Amino acid sequence: MSDTTVVLVGAFALLGLGWYGLMTTRHLMKMIAILQIMVKAVLLLLIAAGNASGQPSLAQSLAVGVIVADTMVTVVALALAVQLYQHCQTMDIREFARLKG
């Protein structure tokens, strides 16, 4: 198997595990961590596609941009999760559906 094939199989495995994790957990912090794993899998796919097309520098620069944006989104999500925990005293997303206002 070539290196690209191994990366593709690993990335799709991470995506599958992430999807399974999102479907089975109700804990908000776990969901944020699982989304991070899925984003990293997409980054692997992006870099593998860039290497396969002969433009690895373009793929790497796009990956850096995605990492920066992903970090900002994660910081905001974690801040909101902390605020929700302080308000509701739980991280179960089913409880958040009862919030009003």
Coordinates of C-alpha atoms in Angstrom, one line a residue:
M1 CA 0.0 0.0 0.0
S2 CA 1.2 3.5 -0.8
D3 CA 1.6 6.2 1.7
T4 CA -1.4 8.1 0.3
T5 CA -3.6 5.0 0.7
V6 CA -2.6 4.6 4.3
V7 CA -3.4 8.3 5.0
L8 CA -6.8 8.0 3.3
V9 CA -7.7 4.9 5.2
G10 CA -6.7 6.5 8.4
A11 CA -8.5 9.7 7.7
F12 CA -11.8 7.9 6.8
A13 CA -11.4 5.7 9.9
L14 CA -11.1 8.8 12.0
L15 CA -14.2 10.3 10.3
G16 CA -16.1 7.1 11.0
L17 CA -15.1 7.0 14.6
G18 CA -16.0 10.7 15.0
W19 CA -19.4 10.2 13.4
Y20 CA -20.0 7.2 15.8
G21 CA -18.9 9.3 18.7
L22 CA -21.2 12.1 17.9
M23 CA -24.2 9.8 17.5
T24 CA -23.5 8.0 20.9
T25 CA -22.5 10.8 23.3
R26 CA -24.6 13.5 24.9
H27 CA -21.8 15.2 26.9
L28 CA -20.9 18.6 25.4
M29 CA -17.2 18.5 26.1
K30 CA -16.9 15.1 24.6
M31 CA -18.7 16.3 21.5
I32 CA -16.3 19.2 21.1
A33 CA -13.3 16.8 21.4
I34 CA -14.9 14.5 18.8
L35 CA -15.4 17.3 16.4
Q36 CA -11.8 18.2 16.8
I37 CA -10.9 14.6 15.8
M38 CA -13.1 14.9 12.7
V39 CA -11.5 18.2 11.7
K40 CA -8.1 16.6 11.9
A41 CA -9.3 13.8 9.7
V42 CA -10.5 16.3 7.1
L43 CA -7.1 18.0 7.3
L44 CA -5.4 14.7 6.6
L45 CA -7.6 14.3 3.5
L46 CA -6.8 17.8 2.4
I47 CA -3.1 17.3 2.7
A48 CA -3.3 13.9 1.0
A49 CA -5.3 15.4 -1.9
G50 CA -2.7 18.2 -2.3
N51 CA 0.2 15.6 -2.4
A52 CA -1.7 13.5 -4.9
S53 CA -2.3 16.5 -7.2
G54 CA 1.3 17.6 -7.0
Q55 CA 0.5 20.8 -5.0
P56 CA 1.5 20.0 -1.5
S57 CA 2.4 23.6 -0.6
L58 CA -1.1 24.8 -1.5
A59 CA -2.7 22.0 0.6
Q60 CA -0.4 22.8 3.5
S61 CA -1.2 26.5 3.4
L62 CA -4.9 25.7 3.3
A63 CA -4.4 23.4 6.3
V64 CA -2.8 26.1 8.3
G65 CA -5.7 28.4 7.6
V66 CA -8.2 25.6 8.7
I67 CA -6.2 25.0 11.9
V68 CA -6.3 28.7 12.8
A69 CA -10.1 29.0 12.1
D70 CA -10.7 25.7 13.9
T71 CA -8.8 26.9 17.0
M72 CA -10.9 30.0 17.2
V73 CA -14.1 28.1 16.8
T74 CA -13.0 25.6 19.5
V75 CA -12.1 28.4 22.0
V76 CA -15.6 30.0 21.5
A77 CA -17.3 26.6 21.8
L78 CA -15.4 25.8 25.0
A79 CA -16.2 29.2 26.5
L80 CA -19.9 28.7 25.7
A81 CA -19.7 25.2 27.3
V82 CA -18.3 26.6 30.5
Q83 CA -21.0 29.2 30.6
L84 CA -23.7 26.6 30.0
Y85 CA -22.2 24.4 32.8
Q86 CA -22.3 27.4 35.2
H87 CA -25.9 28.1 34.4
C88 CA -27.3 24.5 34.2
Q89 CA -24.8 22.5 36.3
T90 CA -24.7 19.8 33.6
M91 CA -23.0 19.0 30.3
D92 CA -25.9 16.8 29.0
I93 CA -27.2 18.4 25.8
R94 CA -30.7 17.1 26.4
E95 CA -30.9 19.4 29.4
F96 CA -30.0 22.4 27.2
A97 CA -33.1 21.9 25.1
R98 CA -35.2 23.1 28.1
L99 CA -33.5 26.5 28.2
K100 CA -35.7 29.5 27.4
G101 CA -35.0 33.1 26.6

